[in-house]
Amino acid sequence: MSITRNALRMATLAAALALAAGCSKSTVSGGTENSSGTENSSSIEQKMDVSQQQQAGIEIKEPAVPILISALRKVVAVGEANSPANAAMAYWQLMSRLTPYQKMSLLPSGSTAGNSVLSSVVGACLAPGAYEKRLEKVAAGGGVDAEIAKMKLKALGQDKESVCDHDIAATAVIFAVSPIQAWYGTPNEKKYANEAKAYGENVQFANLLLTRLYYSLQKTALSSHEAATIEIAKALYAIPANQLEAMWDQAKGMMNHSTTLNATGSIPDGGAIGYYIGNASYVGGQSGMSITENGVRWFGDGRLSGREVTLSFTQNVSRGLAQSKTLGQSEKSGVSTKTHEEASVAGQGG
């Protein structure tokens, strides 16, 4: 190679010059070094996003009494006209035509609240023909109202008086939780005592019926309030009318004790009316009637027969999971070459 020859020549020349000098020791060296190479690299990167949606059902407990009352309001309303032509006349018509049980469940007679609640059962009890036609129209639709209408039509097919009996029972419960402002009519100790027993019968019946309805419901969680309304309506119409009357007789029997009215200013819980019948204390106010027996709240404040009751509902909750992952790959390759050549000459000067 030419590069090598040049290197040797230079080394030889250097040595000759050193010998020629003749006065010192020296070493002369020369060489060459060469390197060459190639290198290749490559990389691949990929990002992958993974998401997953999960559905989970959680159970929620809610106070049962408001749901029961709301369902009974719906039951009574289905099939009734929007407003009776004359609520007061309807009241007295009802009182003249109803059975003793039906009259009792609308007490106290003549009270303003009683009149307003009464208007909701006029069709079922006084005009069953037109009422049935309205039910047929509602049943042809959909939703909760249609389901209740079908139940009522089935009950009418079995017993024309059945719907009136059951709607009046529901109305009595609604009355028990309606606001009470004061005693009805002019002050009269004897009249107030009679009215107190009428309120007492009503709220005791409400407690008995609501307790039965509550314990008739399924113990598993319900899917919605609409589903609860349908189940409550089914439970109501599953009770024979004679058993409803027996419940009222039981409530009436609880009134066979002396009545003691609370003096003005001594009514518990800020109530509008208050009294004792036997060992039970009755208070009426903005939330309707409540019963306390032997120091235990028996009805009111979400309690039925002394127990705080709830209904369970299933609620679906969505949960999203997201994950990001980076996938990478790299590659590197190369070739390198290195050469080294060296020549040296050593001399001694004279």
Short mmCIF file of C-alpha atoms in Angstrom, two decimals:
data_model
loop_
_atom_site.label_atom_id
_atom_site.label_comp_id
_atom_site.label_asym_id
_atom_site.label_seq_id
_atom_site.Cartn_x
_atom_site.Cartn_y
_atom_site.Cartn_z
CA MET A 1 0.00 0.00 0.00
CA SER A 2 1.31 3.54 -0.80
CA ILE A 3 0.60 4.84 2.65
CA THR A 4 2.84 2.17 4.17
CA ARG A 5 5.71 2.86 1.78
CA ASN A 6 5.67 6.57 2.60
CA ALA A 7 5.77 5.80 6.28
CA LEU A 8 8.82 3.56 5.86
CA ARG A 9 10.58 6.13 3.78
CA MET A 10 10.03 8.78 6.37
CA ALA A 11 11.29 6.52 9.12
CA THR A 12 14.43 5.65 7.15
CA LEU A 13 15.12 9.30 6.40
CA ALA A 14 14.77 10.23 10.03
CA ALA A 15 17.18 7.48 11.06
CA ALA A 16 19.72 8.61 8.52
CA LEU A 17 19.56 12.16 9.76
CA ALA A 18 20.08 10.97 13.29
CA LEU A 19 23.15 8.92 12.36
CA ALA A 20 24.46 11.84 10.46
CA ALA A 21 24.25 14.07 13.47
CA GLY A 22 26.47 11.56 15.36
CA CYS A 23 26.21 13.19 18.78
CA SER A 24 23.13 11.88 20.57
CA LYS A 25 20.96 8.85 21.16
CA SER A 26 17.58 9.13 19.60
CA THR A 27 14.68 7.09 18.60
CA VAL A 28 12.44 8.03 15.77
CA SER A 29 9.18 6.31 15.16
CA GLY A 30 6.37 6.74 12.72
CA GLY A 31 3.08 4.99 12.09
CA THR A 32 -0.44 5.26 10.80
CA GLU A 33 -3.85 4.33 12.28
CA ASN A 34 -7.03 4.09 10.30
CA SER A 35 -10.59 3.28 11.40
CA SER A 36 -13.79 3.00 9.51
CA GLY A 37 -17.26 1.77 10.33
CA THR A 38 -20.97 1.98 9.75
CA GLU A 39 -23.83 2.07 12.27
CA ASN A 40 -27.62 1.67 11.72
CA SER A 41 -30.33 2.16 14.32
CA SER A 42 -34.13 2.04 14.23
CA SER A 43 -36.92 2.27 16.83
CA ILE A 44 -40.69 1.66 16.87
CA GLU A 45 -43.00 3.08 19.53
CA GLN A 46 -46.71 2.34 19.86
CA LYS A 47 -49.14 3.65 22.50
CA MET A 48 -52.17 1.55 23.38
CA ASP A 49 -55.12 2.94 25.40
CA VAL A 50 -57.38 0.38 27.04
CA SER A 51 -60.70 1.40 28.65
CA GLN A 52 -63.31 -0.74 30.35
CA GLN A 53 -66.81 0.17 31.55
CA GLN A 54 -68.27 -1.73 34.47
CA GLN A 55 -71.87 -1.72 35.76
CA ALA A 56 -72.37 -2.28 39.47
CA GLY A 57 -75.64 -2.45 41.40
CA ILE A 58 -75.78 -0.85 44.83
CA GLU A 59 -78.63 -1.11 47.31
CA ILE A 60 -80.18 2.05 48.75
CA LYS A 61 -82.62 2.12 51.66
CA GLU A 62 -85.38 4.75 51.83
CA PRO A 63 -88.10 5.44 54.41
CA ALA A 64 -91.03 3.18 53.53
CA VAL A 65 -94.00 5.21 54.80
CA PRO A 66 -93.79 8.11 52.28
CA ILE A 67 -93.49 5.57 49.45
CA LEU A 68 -96.51 3.62 50.71
CA ILE A 69 -98.58 6.80 51.02
CA SER A 70 -97.54 8.02 47.56
CA ALA A 71 -98.54 4.67 46.07
CA LEU A 72 -101.96 4.79 47.73
CA ARG A 73 -102.53 8.31 46.40
CA LYS A 74 -101.77 6.99 42.92
CA VAL A 75 -104.11 4.01 43.42
CA VAL A 76 -107.00 6.24 44.43
CA ALA A 77 -106.41 8.76 41.63
CA VAL A 78 -106.44 6.25 38.74
CA GLY A 79 -109.87 6.28 37.10
CA GLU A 80 -111.29 9.21 39.04
CA ALA A 81 -112.50 12.38 37.33
CA ASN A 82 -110.20 15.37 37.73
CA SER A 83 -112.65 17.10 40.06
CA PRO A 84 -116.14 16.18 41.24
CA ALA A 85 -118.89 18.63 40.33
CA ASN A 86 -119.83 19.27 43.94
CA ALA A 87 -117.55 17.88 46.61
CA ALA A 88 -119.89 18.76 49.49
CA MET A 89 -122.87 17.09 47.83
CA ALA A 90 -120.71 14.10 47.00
CA TYR A 91 -119.76 13.80 50.66
CA TRP A 92 -123.34 13.59 51.86
CA GLN A 93 -124.29 11.28 49.02
CA LEU A 94 -121.51 8.99 50.10
CA MET A 95 -122.55 9.13 53.74
CA SER A 96 -126.12 8.18 52.82
CA ARG A 97 -125.16 5.27 50.57
CA LEU A 98 -122.06 3.72 52.07
CA THR A 99 -121.90 0.73 54.40
CA PRO A 100 -121.09 1.29 58.09
CA TYR A 101 -117.47 0.29 57.42
CA GLN A 102 -117.18 2.72 54.54
CA LYS A 103 -118.63 5.53 56.62
CA MET A 104 -116.28 4.84 59.53
CA SER A 105 -113.22 5.00 57.36
CA LEU A 106 -114.15 8.52 56.28
CA LEU A 107 -114.50 9.92 59.78
CA PRO A 108 -114.34 12.40 61.35
CA SER A 109 -117.59 13.26 59.63
CA GLY A 110 -117.93 16.74 58.23
CA SER A 111 -114.33 17.85 58.74
CA THR A 112 -112.89 20.05 55.99
CA ALA A 113 -109.97 17.68 55.45
CA GLY A 114 -112.40 14.77 55.28
CA ASN A 115 -114.41 16.50 52.54
CA SER A 116 -111.36 17.21 50.42
CA VAL A 117 -110.05 13.65 50.69
CA LEU A 118 -113.51 12.25 50.02
CA SER A 119 -113.66 13.84 46.58
CA SER A 120 -111.12 11.26 45.40
CA VAL A 121 -113.48 8.28 45.76
CA VAL A 122 -116.68 9.72 44.28
CA GLY A 123 -116.36 7.83 40.98
CA ALA A 124 -115.52 4.46 42.47
CA CYS A 125 -118.38 4.60 44.98
CA LEU A 126 -121.14 6.69 43.35
CA ALA A 127 -120.71 6.34 39.58
CA PRO A 128 -119.18 2.93 38.88
CA GLY A 129 -120.37 2.84 35.24
CA ALA A 130 -118.54 5.99 34.14
CA TYR A 131 -115.67 5.04 36.42
CA GLU A 132 -115.24 1.68 34.68
CA LYS A 133 -115.14 3.37 31.24
CA ARG A 134 -112.40 5.71 32.43
CA LEU A 135 -110.45 2.73 33.75
CA GLU A 136 -110.70 0.97 30.38
CA LYS A 137 -109.28 4.03 28.67
CA VAL A 138 -106.40 4.27 31.13
CA ALA A 139 -105.70 0.52 30.90
CA ALA A 140 -105.20 0.85 27.14
CA GLY A 141 -102.22 3.11 27.74
CA GLY A 142 -98.96 2.24 29.39
CA GLY A 143 -96.99 2.72 32.57
CA VAL A 144 -97.99 2.50 36.21
CA ASP A 145 -101.47 3.98 35.71
CA ALA A 146 -102.33 1.30 33.15
CA GLU A 147 -101.21 -1.47 35.50
CA ILE A 148 -103.34 -0.11 38.35
CA ALA A 149 -106.33 0.35 36.02
CA LYS A 150 -106.08 -3.31 35.01
CA MET A 151 -106.08 -4.34 38.68
CA LYS A 152 -109.18 -2.26 39.32
CA LEU A 153 -111.01 -3.64 36.29
CA LYS A 154 -110.25 -7.17 37.47
CA ALA A 155 -111.56 -6.31 40.94
CA LEU A 156 -114.74 -4.79 39.46
CA GLY A 157 -115.28 -7.96 37.45
CA GLN A 158 -115.22 -9.99 40.65
CA ASP A 159 -117.15 -7.62 42.94
CA LYS A 160 -118.65 -4.24 41.99
CA GLU A 161 -118.19 -2.96 45.55
CA SER A 162 -114.58 -4.07 45.81
CA VAL A 163 -112.93 -1.01 44.28
CA CYS A 164 -115.01 1.32 46.43
CA ASP A 165 -114.00 -0.61 49.57
CA HIS A 166 -110.31 -0.62 48.70
CA ASP A 167 -110.17 2.99 47.55
CA ILE A 168 -111.89 4.11 50.74
CA ALA A 169 -109.35 2.15 52.78
CA ALA A 170 -106.55 3.92 50.89
CA THR A 171 -108.34 7.25 51.41
CA ALA A 172 -108.54 6.64 55.16
CA VAL A 173 -104.76 6.17 55.26
CA ILE A 174 -104.22 9.35 53.24
CA PHE A 175 -106.47 11.23 55.66
CA ALA A 176 -104.39 9.99 58.63
CA VAL A 177 -101.30 11.76 57.27
CA SER A 178 -103.10 14.91 56.10
CA PRO A 179 -102.38 18.17 57.99
CA ILE A 180 -104.62 18.96 60.94
CA GLN A 181 -104.97 22.62 61.86
CA ALA A 182 -107.34 22.48 64.84
CA TRP A 183 -110.42 20.77 66.22
CA TYR A 184 -113.36 20.86 63.85
CA GLY A 185 -116.42 22.97 64.68
CA THR A 186 -117.29 25.01 67.74
CA PRO A 187 -115.63 24.27 71.08
CA ASN A 188 -117.48 21.55 72.91
CA GLU A 189 -115.82 19.12 75.31
CA LYS A 190 -118.09 16.21 74.42
CA LYS A 191 -117.87 16.88 70.69
CA TYR A 192 -114.10 17.09 70.86
CA ALA A 193 -113.99 13.78 72.70
CA ASN A 194 -116.07 12.13 69.95
CA GLU A 195 -113.90 13.70 67.28
CA ALA A 196 -110.79 12.52 69.12
CA LYS A 197 -112.03 8.93 68.94
CA ALA A 198 -112.83 9.33 65.26
CA TYR A 199 -109.27 10.54 64.59
CA GLY A 200 -108.00 7.70 66.78
CA GLU A 201 -109.92 5.04 64.82
CA ASN A 202 -108.65 6.50 61.59
CA VAL A 203 -104.96 6.55 62.50
CA GLN A 204 -105.05 3.12 64.16
CA PHE A 205 -106.63 1.70 61.00
CA ALA A 206 -103.97 3.44 58.90
CA ASN A 207 -101.26 1.84 61.01
CA LEU A 208 -102.81 -1.63 60.68
CA LEU A 209 -103.25 -1.37 56.91
CA LEU A 210 -99.84 0.16 56.19
CA THR A 211 -98.16 -2.46 58.39
CA ARG A 212 -99.87 -5.24 56.46
CA LEU A 213 -98.98 -3.71 53.11
CA TYR A 214 -95.36 -3.21 54.12
CA TYR A 215 -94.86 -6.80 55.24
CA SER A 216 -96.59 -8.06 52.09
CA LEU A 217 -93.88 -6.60 49.87
CA GLN A 218 -90.95 -8.60 48.58
CA LYS A 219 -87.88 -8.62 50.77
CA THR A 220 -85.47 -8.17 47.85
CA ALA A 221 -84.55 -4.73 46.54
CA LEU A 222 -87.05 -3.07 44.19
CA SER A 223 -85.93 -1.67 40.86
CA SER A 224 -87.71 1.72 41.15
CA HIS A 225 -90.46 3.71 42.87
CA GLU A 226 -92.75 2.84 39.97
CA ALA A 227 -92.16 -0.86 40.62
CA ALA A 228 -92.87 -0.26 44.31
CA THR A 229 -96.18 1.47 43.48
CA ILE A 230 -97.33 -1.51 41.42
CA GLU A 231 -96.37 -3.98 44.15
CA ILE A 232 -98.18 -1.91 46.81
CA ALA A 233 -101.32 -1.73 44.65
CA LYS A 234 -101.22 -5.51 44.18
CA ALA A 235 -100.87 -6.00 47.94
CA LEU A 236 -103.85 -3.71 48.59
CA TYR A 237 -106.21 -5.44 46.16
CA ALA A 238 -105.09 -8.84 47.46
CA ILE A 239 -106.77 -8.05 50.80
CA PRO A 240 -110.42 -9.19 50.80
CA ALA A 241 -112.92 -6.43 51.60
CA ASN A 242 -114.18 -8.26 54.70
CA GLN A 243 -110.64 -8.22 56.11
CA LEU A 244 -110.45 -4.46 55.61
CA GLU A 245 -113.65 -4.15 57.61
CA ALA A 246 -112.21 -6.43 60.31
CA MET A 247 -109.18 -4.12 60.55
CA TRP A 248 -111.46 -1.16 61.08
CA ASP A 249 -113.37 -3.00 63.81
CA GLN A 250 -110.03 -3.72 65.49
CA ALA A 251 -109.09 -0.03 65.34
CA LYS A 252 -112.49 0.96 66.70
CA GLY A 253 -112.07 -1.45 69.63
CA MET A 254 -108.94 0.44 70.69
CA MET A 255 -111.14 3.47 71.41
CA ASN A 256 -113.05 1.76 74.24
CA HIS A 257 -111.28 3.82 76.89
CA SER A 258 -111.79 7.20 78.45
CA THR A 259 -110.58 10.23 76.53
CA THR A 260 -108.47 12.99 78.09
CA LEU A 261 -107.85 16.11 76.02
CA ASN A 262 -104.57 17.97 76.33
CA ALA A 263 -104.91 21.43 77.77
CA THR A 264 -104.08 24.33 75.46
CA GLY A 265 -100.33 24.84 75.34
CA SER A 266 -99.49 21.33 76.56
CA ILE A 267 -99.73 19.42 73.28
CA PRO A 268 -96.50 17.52 72.51
CA ASP A 269 -94.43 18.05 69.36
CA GLY A 270 -96.08 21.38 68.61
CA GLY A 271 -99.30 19.66 67.54
CA ALA A 272 -102.63 21.37 66.85
CA ILE A 273 -104.67 18.78 68.75
CA GLY A 274 -103.64 16.29 71.40
CA TYR A 275 -105.32 13.80 73.69
CA TYR A 276 -105.00 10.47 75.47
CA ILE A 277 -107.15 7.38 74.98
CA GLY A 278 -106.13 4.65 77.39
CA ASN A 279 -102.32 4.36 77.42
CA ALA A 280 -101.95 5.90 73.97
CA SER A 281 -101.19 9.54 73.24
CA TYR A 282 -102.52 11.00 69.98
CA VAL A 283 -101.20 14.20 68.40
CA GLY A 284 -102.41 15.85 65.21
CA GLY A 285 -100.47 18.50 63.33
CA GLN A 286 -98.85 19.37 60.01
CA SER A 287 -97.75 15.77 59.41
CA GLY A 288 -101.14 14.31 60.25
CA MET A 289 -101.72 12.03 63.22
CA SER A 290 -99.14 10.24 65.34
CA ILE A 291 -99.52 7.65 68.10
CA THR A 292 -97.28 7.10 71.11
CA GLU A 293 -98.04 4.03 73.20
CA ASN A 294 -96.44 3.55 76.62
CA GLY A 295 -93.71 6.01 75.74
CA VAL A 296 -92.90 4.40 72.36
CA ARG A 297 -93.69 6.14 69.05
CA TRP A 298 -96.09 3.67 67.47
CA PHE A 299 -97.11 5.51 64.31
CA GLY A 300 -95.56 8.62 62.78
CA ASP A 301 -92.02 9.79 62.07
CA GLY A 302 -91.55 6.91 59.64
CA ARG A 303 -92.70 4.23 62.09
CA LEU A 304 -95.27 1.49 61.66
CA SER A 305 -96.35 -0.51 64.70
CA GLY A 306 -93.40 0.86 66.64
CA ARG A 307 -90.71 0.02 64.06
CA GLU A 308 -88.86 2.32 61.72
CA VAL A 309 -89.36 0.76 58.30
CA THR A 310 -87.46 1.13 55.03
CA LEU A 311 -87.64 -0.16 51.47
CA SER A 312 -84.59 -1.14 49.45
CA PHE A 313 -83.96 -0.08 45.88
CA THR A 314 -81.27 -1.15 43.44
CA GLN A 315 -79.34 1.62 41.73
CA ASN A 316 -76.92 0.94 38.90
CA VAL A 317 -73.61 2.76 39.02
CA SER A 318 -71.19 2.92 36.08
CA ARG A 319 -67.48 2.84 36.73
CA GLY A 320 -64.90 3.44 34.02
CA LEU A 321 -61.39 2.05 34.13
CA ALA A 322 -58.73 3.50 31.81
CA GLN A 323 -55.20 2.27 31.25
CA SER A 324 -52.49 3.53 28.91
CA LYS A 325 -49.49 1.43 27.93
CA THR A 326 -46.55 2.33 25.70
CA LEU A 327 -44.99 -0.47 23.72
CA GLY A 328 -41.43 0.21 22.37
CA GLN A 329 -38.86 -1.66 20.31
CA SER A 330 -35.40 -0.49 19.20
CA GLU A 331 -32.65 -2.07 17.13
CA LYS A 332 -29.00 -1.01 16.63
CA SER A 333 -26.43 -2.62 14.40
CA GLY A 334 -22.97 -1.60 13.16
CA VAL A 335 -19.64 -2.71 11.78
CA SER A 336 -16.31 -1.04 12.64
CA THR A 337 -12.71 -1.65 11.42
CA LYS A 338 -9.48 -0.33 12.90
CA THR A 339 -5.85 -0.78 11.60
CA HIS A 340 -2.56 0.40 13.11
CA GLU A 341 0.94 0.30 11.61
CA GLU A 342 4.10 1.59 13.27
CA ALA A 343 7.80 1.75 12.37
CA SER A 344 10.67 2.95 14.59
CA VAL A 345 14.44 3.46 14.22
CA ALA A 346 16.82 3.90 17.17
CA GLY A 347 20.30 5.47 16.88
CA GLN A 348 23.30 6.28 19.12
CA GLY A 349 25.26 9.49 18.58
CA GLY A 350 29.15 9.39 18.57
#
